Amino acid sequence: NLFLDFMEWTTRLFWTFDIFFSCMTGVVTADGSVEYDIKIILKRYAKTWLGMDLVIVLSDWSEVIFSSGGVAMLSFARTTRIIRIVRLLRLVRMQEIMANVTERIQSETLGPLLQVSKVLIVLLAVSHFTGCLWFAIGARETTDSTWVQVLGYNTQGVDAQYLAS
């Protein structure tokens, strides 16, 4: 699916570039001043988010590298799909990014709008995971008929399956 491929590459590139941008972003010290010294920035980044960012980005790129190889590489690529669970760690990182954005907003209009947007995003995320779980339950291999098989969604495209869930 073109849309899913586009979104996968967009998130892969975003988190890859985020590592470099995190190395160039000033840090707030204990006294409230902003430090722009690259050594201090790199030291703080190495102590906080670098490890998790590397695990996320390396799992993304290992999937690309190993899925383009031969049969032996393909079986290893399937193993790396387990690492996709690690991508959920991005939610922890996004929480910090959203806190930084919220802190910088000084508008009485944008503040409440951002809060409503956060609630909407959480609602969409919960709906997404519920729909995916519901489809996974219906698409499992079983001797009984499931709603996916009865309604013929097992032969439909991803878009129809997603909307039905």
Coordinates of N, CA, C and O in Angstrom, one line a residue:
N1 N 0.8 -1.2 0.0 CA 0.0 0.0 0.0 C 0.9 1.2 0.0 O 1.8 1.4 0.8
L2 N 0.7 2.1 -0.9 CA 1.5 3.3 -1.1 C 1.5 4.2 0.1 O 2.5 4.7 0.6
F3 N 0.3 4.4 0.7 CA 0.2 5.3 1.9 C 0.9 4.7 3.1 O 1.6 5.5 3.7
L4 N 0.8 3.4 3.3 CA 1.5 2.8 4.4 C 3.1 2.9 4.2 O 3.8 3.2 5.2
D5 N 3.5 2.7 3.0 CA 4.9 2.8 2.7 C 5.4 4.2 2.9 O 6.5 4.4 3.5
F6 N 4.6 5.2 2.5 CA 5.0 6.6 2.7 C 5.1 6.9 4.2 O 6.0 7.6 4.6
M7 N 4.1 6.5 4.9 CA 4.1 6.8 6.4 C 5.3 6.1 7.1 O 5.9 6.7 8.0
E8 N 5.6 4.9 6.7 CA 6.7 4.1 7.3 C 8.0 4.9 7.0 O 8.8 5.0 7.9
W9 N 8.2 5.3 5.7 CA 9.5 6.0 5.4 C 9.5 7.4 6.1 O 10.6 7.9 6.5
T10 N 8.4 8.0 6.2 CA 8.3 9.4 6.9 C 8.7 9.2 8.3 O 9.6 10.0 8.8
T11 N 8.2 8.3 9.0 CA 8.6 8.1 10.4 C 10.0 7.6 10.6 O 10.7 8.1 11.5
R12 N 10.5 6.8 9.7 CA 11.9 6.3 9.7 C 12.8 7.5 9.5 O 13.8 7.6 10.3
L13 N 12.6 8.3 8.6 CA 13.4 9.5 8.3 C 13.3 10.5 9.4 O 14.3 11.1 9.8
F14 N 12.1 10.7 10.0 CA 11.9 11.7 11.1 C 12.8 11.3 12.3 O 13.5 12.1 12.8
W15 N 12.7 10.1 12.7 CA 13.5 9.6 13.9 C 15.0 9.6 13.6 O 15.8 9.8 14.5
T16 N 15.4 9.3 12.3 CA 16.8 9.4 12.0 C 17.3 10.8 12.1 O 18.4 11.0 12.7
F17 N 16.6 11.7 11.5 CA 17.1 13.1 11.6 C 16.9 13.7 13.0 O 17.7 14.6 13.4
D18 N 16.0 13.2 13.8 CA 15.9 13.6 15.1 C 17.1 13.4 16.0 O 17.4 14.2 16.8
I19 N 17.9 12.3 15.7 CA 19.1 12.1 16.4 C 20.1 13.2 16.1 O 20.7 13.8 17.1
F20 N 20.2 13.7 14.9 CA 21.1 14.7 14.6 C 20.7 16.1 15.1 O 21.5 16.9 15.6
F21 N 19.4 16.3 15.1 CA 18.8 17.6 15.6 C 19.0 17.6 17.1 O 19.2 18.7 17.7
S22 N 18.8 16.5 17.8 CA 19.0 16.5 19.2 C 20.4 16.8 19.6 O 20.6 17.2 20.8
C23 N 21.4 16.5 18.8 CA 22.8 16.8 19.1 C 23.1 18.3 18.9 O 24.1 18.8 19.3
M24 N 22.2 19.0 18.3 CA 22.4 20.5 18.0 C 21.5 21.4 18.8 O 21.4 22.6 18.6
T25 N 20.6 20.8 19.7 CA 19.7 21.6 20.4 C 20.2 21.9 21.8 O 20.8 21.1 22.5
G26 N 20.1 23.2 22.2 CA 20.6 23.6 23.5 C 19.9 23.0 24.6 O 18.8 22.5 24.5
V27 N 20.6 22.9 25.7 CA 20.0 22.2 26.9 C 19.8 23.3 28.0 O 20.6 24.2 28.1
V28 N 18.8 23.1 28.8 CA 18.5 24.0 29.9 C 19.3 23.4 31.1 O 19.1 22.3 31.5
T29 N 20.1 24.3 31.8 CA 20.8 23.8 32.9 C 20.0 24.0 34.2 O 18.9 24.5 34.2
A30 N 20.5 23.6 35.3 CA 19.8 23.6 36.6 C 19.5 25.1 37.0 O 18.4 25.3 37.7
D31 N 20.3 26.0 36.6 CA 20.0 27.4 37.0 C 19.1 28.1 36.1 O 18.7 29.3 36.2
G32 N 18.6 27.4 35.0 CA 17.6 28.0 34.1 C 18.2 28.6 32.8 O 17.4 29.0 32.0
S33 N 19.5 28.6 32.7 CA 20.1 29.2 31.5 C 20.2 28.1 30.5 O 20.1 26.9 30.7
V34 N 20.3 28.5 29.2 CA 20.4 27.6 28.1 C 21.9 27.5 27.7 O 22.5 28.4 27.5
E35 N 22.3 26.2 27.6 CA 23.7 25.9 27.2 C 23.8 25.5 25.8 O 23.0 24.6 25.4
Y36 N 24.7 26.1 25.0 CA 24.8 25.7 23.6 C 26.2 25.1 23.3 O 26.5 24.8 22.1
D37 N 27.0 24.8 24.3 CA 28.2 24.1 24.1 C 28.0 22.7 23.6 O 27.3 21.9 24.3
I38 N 28.6 22.3 22.5 CA 28.3 21.0 21.9 C 28.7 19.9 22.8 O 28.0 18.8 22.8
K39 N 29.8 20.0 23.5 CA 30.2 18.9 24.4 C 29.2 18.7 25.5 O 28.9 17.5 25.8
I40 N 28.6 19.7 26.1 CA 27.6 19.6 27.1 C 26.3 19.0 26.5 O 25.7 18.1 27.1
I41 N 26.0 19.4 25.3 CA 24.8 18.9 24.7 C 24.9 17.4 24.4 O 24.0 16.6 24.7
L42 N 26.1 17.0 23.8 CA 26.3 15.6 23.5 C 26.3 14.7 24.8 O 25.8 13.6 24.8
K43 N 26.9 15.3 25.8 CA 27.0 14.5 27.1 C 25.6 14.3 27.7 O 25.3 13.2 28.1
R44 N 24.8 15.3 27.7 CA 23.5 15.2 28.2 C 22.6 14.3 27.3 O 21.9 13.4 27.8
Y45 N 22.7 14.4 26.0 CA 22.0 13.5 25.1 C 22.4 12.1 25.3 O 21.5 11.2 25.2
A46 N 23.7 11.8 25.4 CA 24.2 10.5 25.6 C 23.6 9.9 26.9 O 23.3 8.7 27.0
K47 N 23.4 10.7 27.9 CA 22.9 10.2 29.2 C 21.4 10.0 29.2 O 20.9 9.2 30.0
T48 N 20.7 10.7 28.3 CA 19.2 10.6 28.4 C 18.6 9.8 27.2 O 18.2 8.7 27.4
W49 N 18.5 10.3 26.0 CA 17.7 9.7 25.0 C 18.5 9.0 23.9 O 17.9 8.3 23.1
L50 N 19.8 9.1 23.8 CA 20.6 8.5 22.7 C 20.4 7.0 22.6 O 20.2 6.5 21.5
G51 N 20.5 6.3 23.7 CA 20.4 4.9 23.7 C 19.0 4.4 23.1 O 19.0 3.6 22.2
M52 N 17.9 5.0 23.6 CA 16.6 4.6 23.1 C 16.5 5.0 21.6 O 15.9 4.3 20.8
D53 N 16.9 6.2 21.3 CA 16.8 6.7 19.9 C 17.6 5.7 18.9 O 17.1 5.4 17.8
L54 N 18.8 5.3 19.3 CA 19.5 4.4 18.5 C 18.9 3.0 18.3 O 18.8 2.5 17.2
V55 N 18.3 2.5 19.4 CA 17.5 1.2 19.3 C 16.4 1.4 18.3 O 16.2 0.5 17.5
I56 N 15.6 2.5 18.4 CA 14.5 2.7 17.5 C 15.0 2.8 16.1 O 14.4 2.1 15.2
V57 N 15.9 3.7 15.8 CA 16.4 3.9 14.4 C 17.1 2.7 13.9 O 16.8 2.3 12.7
L58 N 17.9 2.0 14.6 CA 18.6 0.8 14.1 C 17.6 -0.3 13.8 O 17.8 -1.0 12.8
S59 N 16.5 -0.4 14.6 CA 15.5 -1.4 14.3 C 14.8 -1.1 13.0 O 14.5 -2.0 12.2
D60 N 14.5 0.2 12.8 CA 13.9 0.6 11.5 C 14.8 0.3 10.3 O 14.3 -0.3 9.3
W61 N 16.1 0.7 10.4 CA 16.9 0.5 9.2 C 17.4 -0.9 9.0 O 17.6 -1.4 7.9
S62 N 17.4 -1.7 10.1 CA 17.8 -3.1 10.0 C 16.7 -3.9 9.2 O 16.9 -4.8 8.4
E63 N 15.4 -3.4 9.4 CA 14.3 -4.0 8.7 C 14.5 -3.8 7.2 O 14.2 -4.6 6.4
V64 N 14.8 -2.5 6.8 CA 15.0 -2.2 5.4 C 16.2 -3.0 4.8 O 16.0 -3.5 3.7
I65 N 17.3 -3.0 5.5 CA 18.5 -3.7 5.0 C 18.2 -5.2 4.8 O 18.5 -5.8 3.8
F66 N 17.7 -5.8 5.8 CA 17.5 -7.3 5.8 C 16.4 -7.7 4.9 O 16.4 -8.9 4.5
S67 N 15.4 -6.9 4.8 CA 14.2 -7.3 3.9 C 14.6 -7.3 2.4 O 13.9 -7.8 1.6
S68 N 15.6 -6.6 2.1 CA 16.0 -6.5 0.7 C 17.0 -7.5 0.2 O 17.4 -7.6 -0.9
G69 N 17.4 -8.4 1.2 CA 18.4 -9.4 0.9 C 17.8 -10.7 0.4 O 16.6 -10.7 0.0
G70 N 18.5 -11.8 0.4 CA 18.0 -13.1 -0.1 C 17.2 -13.8 1.0 O 16.6 -13.2 1.9
V71 N 17.0 -15.1 0.8 CA 16.1 -15.9 1.7 C 16.6 -15.9 3.1 O 15.9 -15.8 4.0
A72 N 17.9 -16.1 3.3 CA 18.5 -16.1 4.6 C 18.3 -14.7 5.3 O 18.0 -14.6 6.5
M73 N 18.5 -13.7 4.5 CA 18.2 -12.3 5.1 C 16.8 -12.1 5.4 O 16.4 -11.5 6.3
L74 N 15.9 -12.7 4.6 CA 14.5 -12.5 4.8 C 14.0 -13.2 6.1 O 13.2 -12.6 6.8
S75 N 14.6 -14.3 6.4 CA 14.2 -14.9 7.7 C 14.7 -14.1 8.9 O 14.0 -14.0 9.9
F76 N 15.8 -13.4 8.7 CA 16.3 -12.5 9.8 C 15.5 -11.3 9.8 O 15.2 -10.8 10.9
A77 N 14.9 -10.8 8.7 CA 14.1 -9.7 8.7 C 12.8 -10.0 9.4 O 12.2 -9.1 10.1
R78 N 12.3 -11.2 9.3 CA 11.1 -11.6 10.1 C 11.4 -11.5 11.6 O 10.5 -11.1 12.4
T79 N 12.6 -11.9 12.0 CA 13.0 -11.8 13.4 C 13.0 -10.3 13.8 O 12.6 -10.0 14.9
T80 N 13.5 -9.5 13.0 CA 13.6 -8.0 13.3 C 12.2 -7.4 13.5 O 12.1 -6.3 14.0
R81 N 11.2 -8.0 12.9 CA 9.8 -7.5 13.0 C 9.4 -7.5 14.5 O 8.5 -6.7 14.9
I82 N 9.9 -8.4 15.2 CA 9.6 -8.5 16.7 C 10.1 -7.2 17.3 O 9.4 -6.7 18.2
I83 N 11.1 -6.6 16.8 CA 11.7 -5.4 17.3 C 10.8 -4.2 17.1 O 10.9 -3.2 17.7
R84 N 9.8 -4.4 16.2 CA 8.8 -3.3 16.0 C 8.1 -2.9 17.3 O 7.7 -1.7 17.4
I85 N 8.0 -3.8 18.2 CA 7.5 -3.4 19.5 C 8.2 -2.3 20.1 O 7.7 -1.4 20.8
V86 N 9.5 -2.2 19.8 CA 10.4 -1.2 20.4 C 9.9 0.2 19.9 O 10.1 1.2 20.5
R87 N 9.3 0.2 18.7 CA 8.8 1.5 18.2 C 7.8 2.2 19.1 O 7.6 3.4 19.1
L88 N 7.2 1.4 20.0 CA 6.3 2.0 21.0 C 7.0 3.0 21.9 O 6.4 3.8 22.5
L89 N 8.3 2.8 22.0 CA 9.1 3.7 22.9 C 9.1 5.1 22.3 O 9.3 6.0 23.1
R90 N 8.7 5.3 21.1 CA 8.6 6.6 20.5 C 7.5 7.4 21.2 O 7.6 8.7 21.3
L91 N 6.5 6.8 21.8 CA 5.5 7.5 22.5 C 6.1 8.2 23.7 O 5.7 9.3 24.1
V92 N 7.1 7.5 24.4 CA 7.7 8.2 25.5 C 8.5 9.4 25.0 O 8.4 10.5 25.7
R93 N 9.2 9.3 23.9 CA 9.9 10.4 23.4 C 9.0 11.5 22.9 O 9.3 12.7 23.2
M94 N 7.9 11.2 22.3 CA 6.9 12.2 21.9 C 6.3 13.0 23.0 O 6.0 14.1 22.9
Q95 N 6.2 12.3 24.2 CA 5.7 13.0 25.4 C 6.6 14.2 25.7 O 6.1 15.2 26.1
E96 N 7.9 14.0 25.7 CA 8.8 15.0 26.0 C 8.8 16.2 25.0 O 8.8 17.3 25.3
I97 N 8.6 15.8 23.7 CA 8.6 16.8 22.6 C 7.3 17.6 22.8 O 7.3 18.8 22.7
M98 N 6.2 17.0 23.1 CA 4.9 17.7 23.3 C 5.0 18.6 24.5 O 4.5 19.7 24.5
A99 N 5.7 18.2 25.6 CA 5.8 19.0 26.8 C 6.7 20.3 26.4 O 6.3 21.4 26.9
N100 N 7.7 20.1 25.6 CA 8.5 21.3 25.2 C 7.7 22.2 24.3 O 7.8 23.5 24.5
V101 N 6.9 21.7 23.4 CA 6.0 22.6 22.6 C 5.0 23.3 23.5 O 4.8 24.5 23.3
T102 N 4.4 22.6 24.4 CA 3.3 23.2 25.2 C 4.0 24.3 26.1 O 3.3 25.3 26.3
E103 N 5.2 24.1 26.6 CA 5.9 25.1 27.4 C 6.1 26.4 26.7 O 6.1 27.4 27.3
R104 N 6.3 26.3 25.4 CA 6.7 27.5 24.6 C 5.4 28.3 24.1 O 5.6 29.4 23.6
I105 N 4.3 27.7 24.2 CA 3.1 28.4 23.8 C 2.6 29.4 24.8 O 2.4 29.1 25.9
Q106 N 2.5 30.7 24.4 CA 2.1 31.7 25.3 C 0.7 32.3 24.9 O 0.3 33.3 25.5
S107 N 0.0 31.7 24.0 CA -1.2 32.2 23.5 C -2.4 31.6 24.3 O -2.4 30.4 24.7
E108 N -3.4 32.5 24.6 CA -4.6 32.0 25.3 C -5.5 31.2 24.4 O -6.3 30.4 24.9
T109 N -5.3 31.4 23.1 CA -6.1 30.6 22.2 C -5.5 29.3 21.8 O -6.1 28.2 21.8
L110 N -4.1 29.3 21.6 CA -3.5 28.1 21.1 C -3.3 27.1 22.3 O -3.3 25.9 22.0
G111 N -3.2 27.5 23.5 CA -3.0 26.6 24.6 C -4.2 25.6 24.7 O -4.0 24.4 24.7
P112 N -5.4 26.1 24.9 CA -6.6 25.2 24.9 C -6.8 24.4 23.6 O -7.1 23.2 23.7
L113 N -6.4 25.0 22.5 CA -6.5 24.2 21.2 C -5.5 23.0 21.2 O -5.9 22.0 20.8
L114 N -4.4 23.3 21.8 CA -3.4 22.2 21.9 C -3.9 21.1 22.8 O -3.7 19.9 22.6
Q115 N -4.5 21.5 23.9 CA -5.0 20.5 24.9 C -6.1 19.6 24.2 O -6.1 18.4 24.4
V116 N -7.0 20.3 23.5 CA -8.0 19.5 22.8 C -7.4 18.6 21.7 O -7.8 17.5 21.6
S117 N -6.4 19.1 21.1 CA -5.7 18.3 20.0 C -5.1 17.0 20.7 O -5.1 16.0 20.1
K118 N -4.5 17.2 21.9 CA -3.9 16.1 22.6 C -4.9 15.0 22.9 O -4.7 13.8 22.7
V119 N -6.1 15.4 23.4 CA -7.1 14.5 23.7 C -7.6 13.8 22.4 O -7.8 12.6 22.4
L120 N -7.7 14.5 21.3 CA -8.2 13.9 20.1 C -7.1 12.9 19.6 O -7.5 11.8 19.1
I121 N -5.9 13.2 19.7 CA -4.8 12.3 19.3 C -4.9 11.0 20.2 O -4.7 9.9 19.6
V122 N -5.1 11.1 21.5 CA -5.2 10.0 22.3 C -6.4 9.1 21.9 O -6.3 7.9 21.9
L123 N -7.5 9.8 21.7 CA -8.7 9.1 21.2 C -8.5 8.3 19.9 O -8.9 7.2 19.8
L124 N -7.8 9.0 19.0 CA -7.5 8.3 17.7 C -6.6 7.1 17.9 O -6.7 6.1 17.3
A125 N -5.6 7.3 18.8 CA -4.6 6.2 19.0 C -5.3 5.0 19.7 O -5.1 3.8 19.3
V126 N -6.2 5.3 20.6 CA -7.0 4.2 21.3 C -7.9 3.5 20.3 O -7.9 2.2 20.2
S127 N -8.5 4.3 19.4 CA -9.4 3.7 18.4 C -8.6 2.8 17.4 O -9.0 1.8 17.0
H128 N -7.4 3.3 17.0 CA -6.5 2.6 16.1 C -6.1 1.3 16.7 O -6.3 0.2 16.0
F129 N -5.6 1.3 17.9 CA -5.2 0.0 18.5 C -6.4 -1.0 18.8 O -6.2 -2.2 18.6
T130 N -7.5 -0.4 19.1 CA -8.7 -1.3 19.3 C -9.1 -1.9 18.0 O -9.4 -3.1 17.9
G131 N -9.1 -1.1 16.9 CA -9.5 -1.6 15.6 C -8.5 -2.7 15.1 O -8.9 -3.7 14.6
C132 N -7.2 -2.4 15.3 CA -6.2 -3.4 14.9 C -6.3 -4.7 15.7 O -6.2 -5.8 15.1
L133 N -6.5 -4.6 17.0 CA -6.7 -5.8 17.8 C -7.9 -6.5 17.4 O -7.9 -7.8 17.3
W134 N -9.0 -5.8 17.1 CA -10.3 -6.5 16.7 C -10.1 -7.2 15.4 O -10.5 -8.3 15.2
F135 N -9.3 -6.6 14.4 CA -9.1 -7.2 13.1 C -8.2 -8.4 13.3 O -8.4 -9.5 12.7
A136 N -7.2 -8.3 14.2 CA -6.3 -9.4 14.4 C -7.0 -10.6 15.0 O -6.7 -11.8 14.7
I137 N -8.0 -10.4 15.9 CA -8.8 -11.4 16.4 C -9.6 -12.1 15.3 O -9.7 -13.3 15.3
G138 N -10.2 -11.3 14.5 CA -11.0 -11.8 13.4 C -10.2 -12.5 12.3 O -10.7 -13.3 11.5
A139 N -8.9 -12.1 12.1 CA -8.1 -12.7 11.0 C -7.3 -13.9 11.4 O -6.6 -14.4 10.6
R140 N -7.4 -14.3 12.7 CA -6.6 -15.4 13.1 C -7.0 -16.7 12.4 O -8.1 -16.9 11.9
E141 N -6.0 -17.6 12.3 CA -6.3 -18.9 11.7 C -7.0 -19.8 12.7 O -6.5 -20.1 13.8
T142 N -8.2 -20.2 12.3 CA -9.0 -21.0 13.2 C -9.9 -21.9 12.3 O -10.2 -21.6 11.1
T143 N -10.5 -22.9 12.9 CA -11.4 -23.8 12.1 C -12.8 -23.2 12.1 O -13.6 -23.5 11.2
D144 N -13.1 -22.3 13.0 CA -14.4 -21.6 13.0 C -14.4 -20.4 12.1 O -13.3 -19.9 11.7
S145 N -15.5 -20.0 11.7 CA -15.6 -18.8 10.8 C -15.5 -17.6 11.7 O -16.1 -17.5 12.7
T146 N -14.8 -16.6 11.2 CA -14.6 -15.4 11.9 C -15.3 -14.3 11.1 O -15.7 -14.5 9.9
W147 N -15.5 -13.1 11.7 CA -16.2 -12.0 11.0 C -15.4 -11.6 9.8 O -16.0 -11.2 8.8
V148 N -14.1 -11.7 9.8 CA -13.3 -11.3 8.6 C -13.6 -12.2 7.5 O -13.7 -11.8 6.3
Q149 N -13.6 -13.5 7.7 CA -13.9 -14.5 6.7 C -15.3 -14.5 6.2 O -15.6 -14.5 5.0
V150 N -16.3 -14.3 7.1 CA -17.7 -14.3 6.7 C -18.0 -13.1 5.8 O -18.7 -13.2 4.8
L151 N -17.4 -12.0 6.1 CA -17.7 -10.7 5.4 C -16.8 -10.6 4.2 O -16.9 -9.6 3.5
G152 N -15.8 -11.4 4.1 CA -14.9 -11.4 2.9 C -13.8 -10.4 3.0 O -13.2 -10.0 2.0
Y153 N -13.5 -9.9 4.2 CA -12.4 -8.9 4.3 C -11.0 -9.5 4.2 O -10.1 -8.7 4.0
N154 N -10.9 -10.8 4.3 CA -9.6 -11.4 4.1 C -9.0 -11.2 2.7 O -7.8 -11.4 2.5
T155 N -9.9 -10.9 1.7 CA -9.4 -10.7 0.4 C -9.4 -9.3 0.0 O -9.0 -8.9 -1.1
Q156 N -9.9 -8.4 0.9 CA -9.9 -7.0 0.6 C -8.6 -6.3 0.8 O -7.7 -6.9 1.4
G157 N -8.5 -5.1 0.4 CA -7.2 -4.3 0.6 C -7.1 -3.8 2.0 O -8.1 -3.9 2.8
V158 N -5.9 -3.3 2.4 CA -5.7 -2.9 3.8 C -6.6 -1.7 4.1 O -7.1 -1.6 5.3
D159 N -7.0 -0.9 3.2 CA -7.8 0.3 3.5 C -9.2 -0.2 3.9 O -9.8 0.3 4.9
A160 N -9.8 -1.2 3.2 CA -11.1 -1.7 3.5 C -11.1 -2.5 4.9 O -12.0 -2.3 5.7
Q161 N -10.0 -3.2 5.1 CA -9.9 -3.9 6.3 C -9.8 -2.9 7.5 O -10.4 -3.2 8.6
Y162 N -9.0 -1.9 7.3 CA -8.8 -0.9 8.4 C -10.2 -0.2 8.7 O -10.5 0.0 9.9
L163 N -10.9 0.2 7.7 CA -12.2 0.9 7.9 C -13.2 0.0 8.5 O -14.0 0.4 9.3
A164 N -13.2 -1.3 8.2 CA -14.2 -2.3 8.7 C -13.9 -2.5 10.2 O -14.8 -2.8 11.0
S165 N -12.6 -2.5 10.6 CA -12.3 -2.8 12.0 C -12.8 -1.7 12.9 O -13.0 -1.8 14.0

